[in-house]
mmCIF file of N, CA and C in Angstrom:
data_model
loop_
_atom_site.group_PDB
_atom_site.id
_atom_site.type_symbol
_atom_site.label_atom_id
_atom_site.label_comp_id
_atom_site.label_asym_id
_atom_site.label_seq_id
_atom_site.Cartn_x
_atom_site.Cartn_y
_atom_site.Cartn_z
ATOM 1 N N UNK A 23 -6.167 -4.574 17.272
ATOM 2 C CA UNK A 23 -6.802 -3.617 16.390
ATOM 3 C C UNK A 23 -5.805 -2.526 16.029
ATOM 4 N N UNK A 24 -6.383 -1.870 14.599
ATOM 5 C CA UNK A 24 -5.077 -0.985 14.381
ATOM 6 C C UNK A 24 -6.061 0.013 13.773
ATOM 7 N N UNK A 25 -5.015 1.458 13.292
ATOM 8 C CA UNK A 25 -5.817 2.458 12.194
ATOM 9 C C UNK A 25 -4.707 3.157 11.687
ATOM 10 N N UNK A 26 -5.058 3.275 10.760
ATOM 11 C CA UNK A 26 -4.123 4.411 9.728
ATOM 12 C C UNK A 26 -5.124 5.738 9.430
ATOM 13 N N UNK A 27 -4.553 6.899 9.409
ATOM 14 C CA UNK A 27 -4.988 7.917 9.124
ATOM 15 C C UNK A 27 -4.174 8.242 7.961
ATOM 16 N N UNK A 28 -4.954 8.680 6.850
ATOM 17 C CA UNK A 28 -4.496 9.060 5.774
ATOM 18 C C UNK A 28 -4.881 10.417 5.805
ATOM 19 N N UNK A 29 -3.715 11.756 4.894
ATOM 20 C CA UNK A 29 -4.090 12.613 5.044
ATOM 21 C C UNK A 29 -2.577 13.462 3.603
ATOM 22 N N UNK A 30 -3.121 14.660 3.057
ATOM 23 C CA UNK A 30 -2.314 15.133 2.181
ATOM 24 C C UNK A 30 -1.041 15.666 3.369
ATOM 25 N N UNK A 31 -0.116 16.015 3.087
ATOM 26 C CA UNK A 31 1.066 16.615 3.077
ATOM 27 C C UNK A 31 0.563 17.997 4.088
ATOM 28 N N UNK A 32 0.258 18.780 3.511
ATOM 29 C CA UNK A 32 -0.258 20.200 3.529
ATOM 30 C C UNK A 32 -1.329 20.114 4.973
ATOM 31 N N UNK A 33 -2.052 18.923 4.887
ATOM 32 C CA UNK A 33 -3.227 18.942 5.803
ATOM 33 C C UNK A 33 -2.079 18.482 7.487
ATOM 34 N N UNK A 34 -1.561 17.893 6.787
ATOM 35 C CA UNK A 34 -0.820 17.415 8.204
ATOM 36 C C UNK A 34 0.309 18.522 9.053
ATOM 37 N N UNK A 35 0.538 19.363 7.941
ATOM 38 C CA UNK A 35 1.467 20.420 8.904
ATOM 39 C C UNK A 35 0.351 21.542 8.983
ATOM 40 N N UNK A 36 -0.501 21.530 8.629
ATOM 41 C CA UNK A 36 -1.865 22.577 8.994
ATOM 42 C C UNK A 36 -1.977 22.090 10.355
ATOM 43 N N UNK A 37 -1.990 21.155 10.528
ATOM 44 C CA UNK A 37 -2.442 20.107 11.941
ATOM 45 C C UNK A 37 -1.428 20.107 12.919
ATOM 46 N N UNK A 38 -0.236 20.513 12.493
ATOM 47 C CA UNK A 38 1.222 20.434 13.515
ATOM 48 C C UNK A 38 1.516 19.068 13.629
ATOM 49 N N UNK A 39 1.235 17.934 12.509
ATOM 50 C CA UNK A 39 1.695 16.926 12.442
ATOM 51 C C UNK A 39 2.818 16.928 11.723
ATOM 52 N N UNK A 40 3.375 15.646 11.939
ATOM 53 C CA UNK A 40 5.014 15.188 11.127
ATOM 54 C C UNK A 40 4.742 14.149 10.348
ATOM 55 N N UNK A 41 4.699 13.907 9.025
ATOM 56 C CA UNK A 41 4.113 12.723 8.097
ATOM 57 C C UNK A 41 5.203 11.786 8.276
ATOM 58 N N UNK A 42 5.202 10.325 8.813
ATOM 59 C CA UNK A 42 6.007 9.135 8.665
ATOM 60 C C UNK A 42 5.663 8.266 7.819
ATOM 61 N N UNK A 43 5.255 8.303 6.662
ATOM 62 C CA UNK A 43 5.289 7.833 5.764
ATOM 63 C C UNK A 43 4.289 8.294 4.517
ATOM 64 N N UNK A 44 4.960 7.512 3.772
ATOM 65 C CA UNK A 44 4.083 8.458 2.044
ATOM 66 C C UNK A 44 3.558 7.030 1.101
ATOM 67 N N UNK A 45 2.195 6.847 0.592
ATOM 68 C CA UNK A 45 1.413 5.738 -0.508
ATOM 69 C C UNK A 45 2.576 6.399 -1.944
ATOM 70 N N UNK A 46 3.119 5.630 -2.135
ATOM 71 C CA UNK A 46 3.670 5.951 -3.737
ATOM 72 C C UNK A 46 3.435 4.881 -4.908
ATOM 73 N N UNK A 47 2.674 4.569 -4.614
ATOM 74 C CA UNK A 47 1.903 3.436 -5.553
ATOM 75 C C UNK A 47 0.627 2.851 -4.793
ATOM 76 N N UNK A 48 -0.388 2.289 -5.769
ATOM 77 C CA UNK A 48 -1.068 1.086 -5.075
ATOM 78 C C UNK A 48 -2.221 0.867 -6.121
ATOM 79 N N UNK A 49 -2.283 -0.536 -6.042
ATOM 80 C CA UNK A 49 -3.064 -1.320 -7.347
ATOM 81 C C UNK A 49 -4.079 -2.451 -6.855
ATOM 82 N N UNK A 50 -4.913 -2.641 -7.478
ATOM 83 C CA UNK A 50 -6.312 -3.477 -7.287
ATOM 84 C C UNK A 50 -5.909 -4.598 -8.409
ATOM 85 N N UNK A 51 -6.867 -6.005 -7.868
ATOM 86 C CA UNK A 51 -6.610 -7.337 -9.137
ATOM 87 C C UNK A 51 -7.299 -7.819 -8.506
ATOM 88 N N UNK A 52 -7.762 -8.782 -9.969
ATOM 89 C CA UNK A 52 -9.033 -9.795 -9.066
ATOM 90 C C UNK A 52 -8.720 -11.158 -9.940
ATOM 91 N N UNK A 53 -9.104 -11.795 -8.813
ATOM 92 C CA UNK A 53 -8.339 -13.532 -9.540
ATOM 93 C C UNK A 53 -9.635 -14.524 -9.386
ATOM 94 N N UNK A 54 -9.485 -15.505 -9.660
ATOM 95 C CA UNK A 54 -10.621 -16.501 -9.927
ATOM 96 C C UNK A 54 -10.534 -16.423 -7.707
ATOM 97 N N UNK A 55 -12.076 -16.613 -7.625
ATOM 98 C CA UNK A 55 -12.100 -17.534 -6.403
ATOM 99 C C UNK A 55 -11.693 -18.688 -6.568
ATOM 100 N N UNK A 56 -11.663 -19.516 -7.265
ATOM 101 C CA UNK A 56 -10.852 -20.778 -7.117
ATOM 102 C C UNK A 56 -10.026 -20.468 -6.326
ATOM 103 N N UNK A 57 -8.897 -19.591 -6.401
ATOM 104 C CA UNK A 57 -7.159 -19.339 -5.623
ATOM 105 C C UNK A 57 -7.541 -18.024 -4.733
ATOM 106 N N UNK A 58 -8.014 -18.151 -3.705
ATOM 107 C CA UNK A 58 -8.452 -17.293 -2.747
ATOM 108 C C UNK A 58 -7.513 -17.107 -1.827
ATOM 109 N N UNK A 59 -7.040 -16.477 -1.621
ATOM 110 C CA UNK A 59 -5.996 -15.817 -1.211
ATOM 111 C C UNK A 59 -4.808 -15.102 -1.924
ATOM 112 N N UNK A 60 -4.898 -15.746 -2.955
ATOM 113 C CA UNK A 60 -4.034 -14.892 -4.294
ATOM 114 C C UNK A 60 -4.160 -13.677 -4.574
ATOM 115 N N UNK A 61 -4.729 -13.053 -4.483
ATOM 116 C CA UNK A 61 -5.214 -11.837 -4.794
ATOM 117 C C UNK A 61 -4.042 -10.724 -4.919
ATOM 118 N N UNK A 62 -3.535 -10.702 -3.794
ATOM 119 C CA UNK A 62 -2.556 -9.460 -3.310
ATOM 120 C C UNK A 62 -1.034 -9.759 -4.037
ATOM 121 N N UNK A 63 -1.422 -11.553 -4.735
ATOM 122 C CA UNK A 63 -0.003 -11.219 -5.986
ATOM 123 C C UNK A 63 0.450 -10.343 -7.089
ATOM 124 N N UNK A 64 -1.025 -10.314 -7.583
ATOM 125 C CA UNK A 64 -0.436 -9.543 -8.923
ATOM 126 C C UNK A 64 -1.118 -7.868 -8.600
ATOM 127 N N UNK A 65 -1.517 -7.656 -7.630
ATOM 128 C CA UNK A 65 -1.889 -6.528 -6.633
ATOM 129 C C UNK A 65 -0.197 -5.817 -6.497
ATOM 130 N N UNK A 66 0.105 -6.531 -5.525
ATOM 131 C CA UNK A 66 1.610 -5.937 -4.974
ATOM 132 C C UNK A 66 2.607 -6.179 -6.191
ATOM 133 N N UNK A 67 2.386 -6.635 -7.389
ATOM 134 C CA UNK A 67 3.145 -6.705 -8.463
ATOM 135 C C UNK A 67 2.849 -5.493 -9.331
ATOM 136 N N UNK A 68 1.683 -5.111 -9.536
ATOM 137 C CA UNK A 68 2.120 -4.118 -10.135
ATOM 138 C C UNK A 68 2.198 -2.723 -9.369
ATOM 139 N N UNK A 69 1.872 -2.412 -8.356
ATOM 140 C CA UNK A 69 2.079 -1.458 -7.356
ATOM 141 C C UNK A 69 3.760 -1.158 -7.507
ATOM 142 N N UNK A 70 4.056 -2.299 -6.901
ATOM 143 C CA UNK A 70 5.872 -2.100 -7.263
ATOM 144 C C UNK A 70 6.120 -1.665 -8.778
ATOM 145 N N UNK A 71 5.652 -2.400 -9.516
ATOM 146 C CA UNK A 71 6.312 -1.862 -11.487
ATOM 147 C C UNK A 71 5.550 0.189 -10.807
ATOM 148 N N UNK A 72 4.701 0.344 -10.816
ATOM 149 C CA UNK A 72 4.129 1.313 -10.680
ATOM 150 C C UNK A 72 5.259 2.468 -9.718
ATOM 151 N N UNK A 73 5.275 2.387 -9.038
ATOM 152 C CA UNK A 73 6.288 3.025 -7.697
ATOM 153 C C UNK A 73 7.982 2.544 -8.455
ATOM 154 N N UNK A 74 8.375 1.861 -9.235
ATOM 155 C CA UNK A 74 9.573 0.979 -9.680
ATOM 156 C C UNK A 74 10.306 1.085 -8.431
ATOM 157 N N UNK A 75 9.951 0.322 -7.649
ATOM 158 C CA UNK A 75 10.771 -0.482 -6.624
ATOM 159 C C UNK A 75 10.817 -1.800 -6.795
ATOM 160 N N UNK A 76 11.658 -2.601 -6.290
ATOM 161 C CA UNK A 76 11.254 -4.430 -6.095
ATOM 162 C C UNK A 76 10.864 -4.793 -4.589
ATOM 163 N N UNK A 77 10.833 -6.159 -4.962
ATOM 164 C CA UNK A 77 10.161 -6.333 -3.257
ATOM 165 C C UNK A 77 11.295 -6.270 -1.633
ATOM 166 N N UNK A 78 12.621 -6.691 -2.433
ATOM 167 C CA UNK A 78 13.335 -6.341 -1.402
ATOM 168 C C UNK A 78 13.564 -5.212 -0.631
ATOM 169 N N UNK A 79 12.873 -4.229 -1.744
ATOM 170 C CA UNK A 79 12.709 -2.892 -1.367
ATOM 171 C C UNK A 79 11.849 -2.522 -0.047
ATOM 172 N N UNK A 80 11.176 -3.360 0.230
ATOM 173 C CA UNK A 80 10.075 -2.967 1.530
ATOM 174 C C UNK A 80 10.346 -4.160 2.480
ATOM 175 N N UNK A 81 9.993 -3.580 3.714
ATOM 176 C CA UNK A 81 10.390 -4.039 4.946
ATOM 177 C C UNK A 81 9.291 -5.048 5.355
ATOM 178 N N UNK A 82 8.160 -4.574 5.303
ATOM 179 C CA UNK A 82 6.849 -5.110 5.847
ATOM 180 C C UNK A 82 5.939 -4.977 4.858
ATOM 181 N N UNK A 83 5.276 -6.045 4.605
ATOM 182 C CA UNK A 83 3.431 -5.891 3.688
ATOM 183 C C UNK A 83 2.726 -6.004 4.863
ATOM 184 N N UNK A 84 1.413 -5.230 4.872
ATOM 185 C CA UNK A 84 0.672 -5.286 5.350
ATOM 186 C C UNK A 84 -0.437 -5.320 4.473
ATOM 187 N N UNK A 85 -1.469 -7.079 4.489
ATOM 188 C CA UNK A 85 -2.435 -7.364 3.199
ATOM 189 C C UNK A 85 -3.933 -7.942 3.837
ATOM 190 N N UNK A 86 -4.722 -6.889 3.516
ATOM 191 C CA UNK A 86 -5.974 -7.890 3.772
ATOM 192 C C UNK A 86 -6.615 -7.659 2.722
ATOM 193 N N UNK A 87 -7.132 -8.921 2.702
ATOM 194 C CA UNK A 87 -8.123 -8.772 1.513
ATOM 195 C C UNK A 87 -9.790 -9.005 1.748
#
């Protein structure tokens, strides 16, 4: 089991936290159920055009759908 806490910038040093990481993009798509599991292609495709990074650019996806 896991959790992410999301939180602004501002809220986290209000808190005496240290932010390790920042959302700089992120995108929704919906594909036929026919191809179920597809989903998170053209998802993480345009997230990246969005953020203009490529995929070599990131270390880890983390995808559920």
């Amino acid at each position: 089991a896991s959790a992410v806490l999301m939180m602004s910038v501002k809220k986290a040093k209000d808190l005496g936290l240290q932010p390790i990481a920042k959302v700089k993009a992120m995108a929704t798509a919906g594909v036929d159920p026919a191809i179920m599991g597809y989903g998170p292609v053209p998802a993480v495709t345009k997230a990246l055009k969005r953020s203009r990074l490529e995929i070599g650019d990131i270390d880890l996806f983390e995808l559920n759908e």
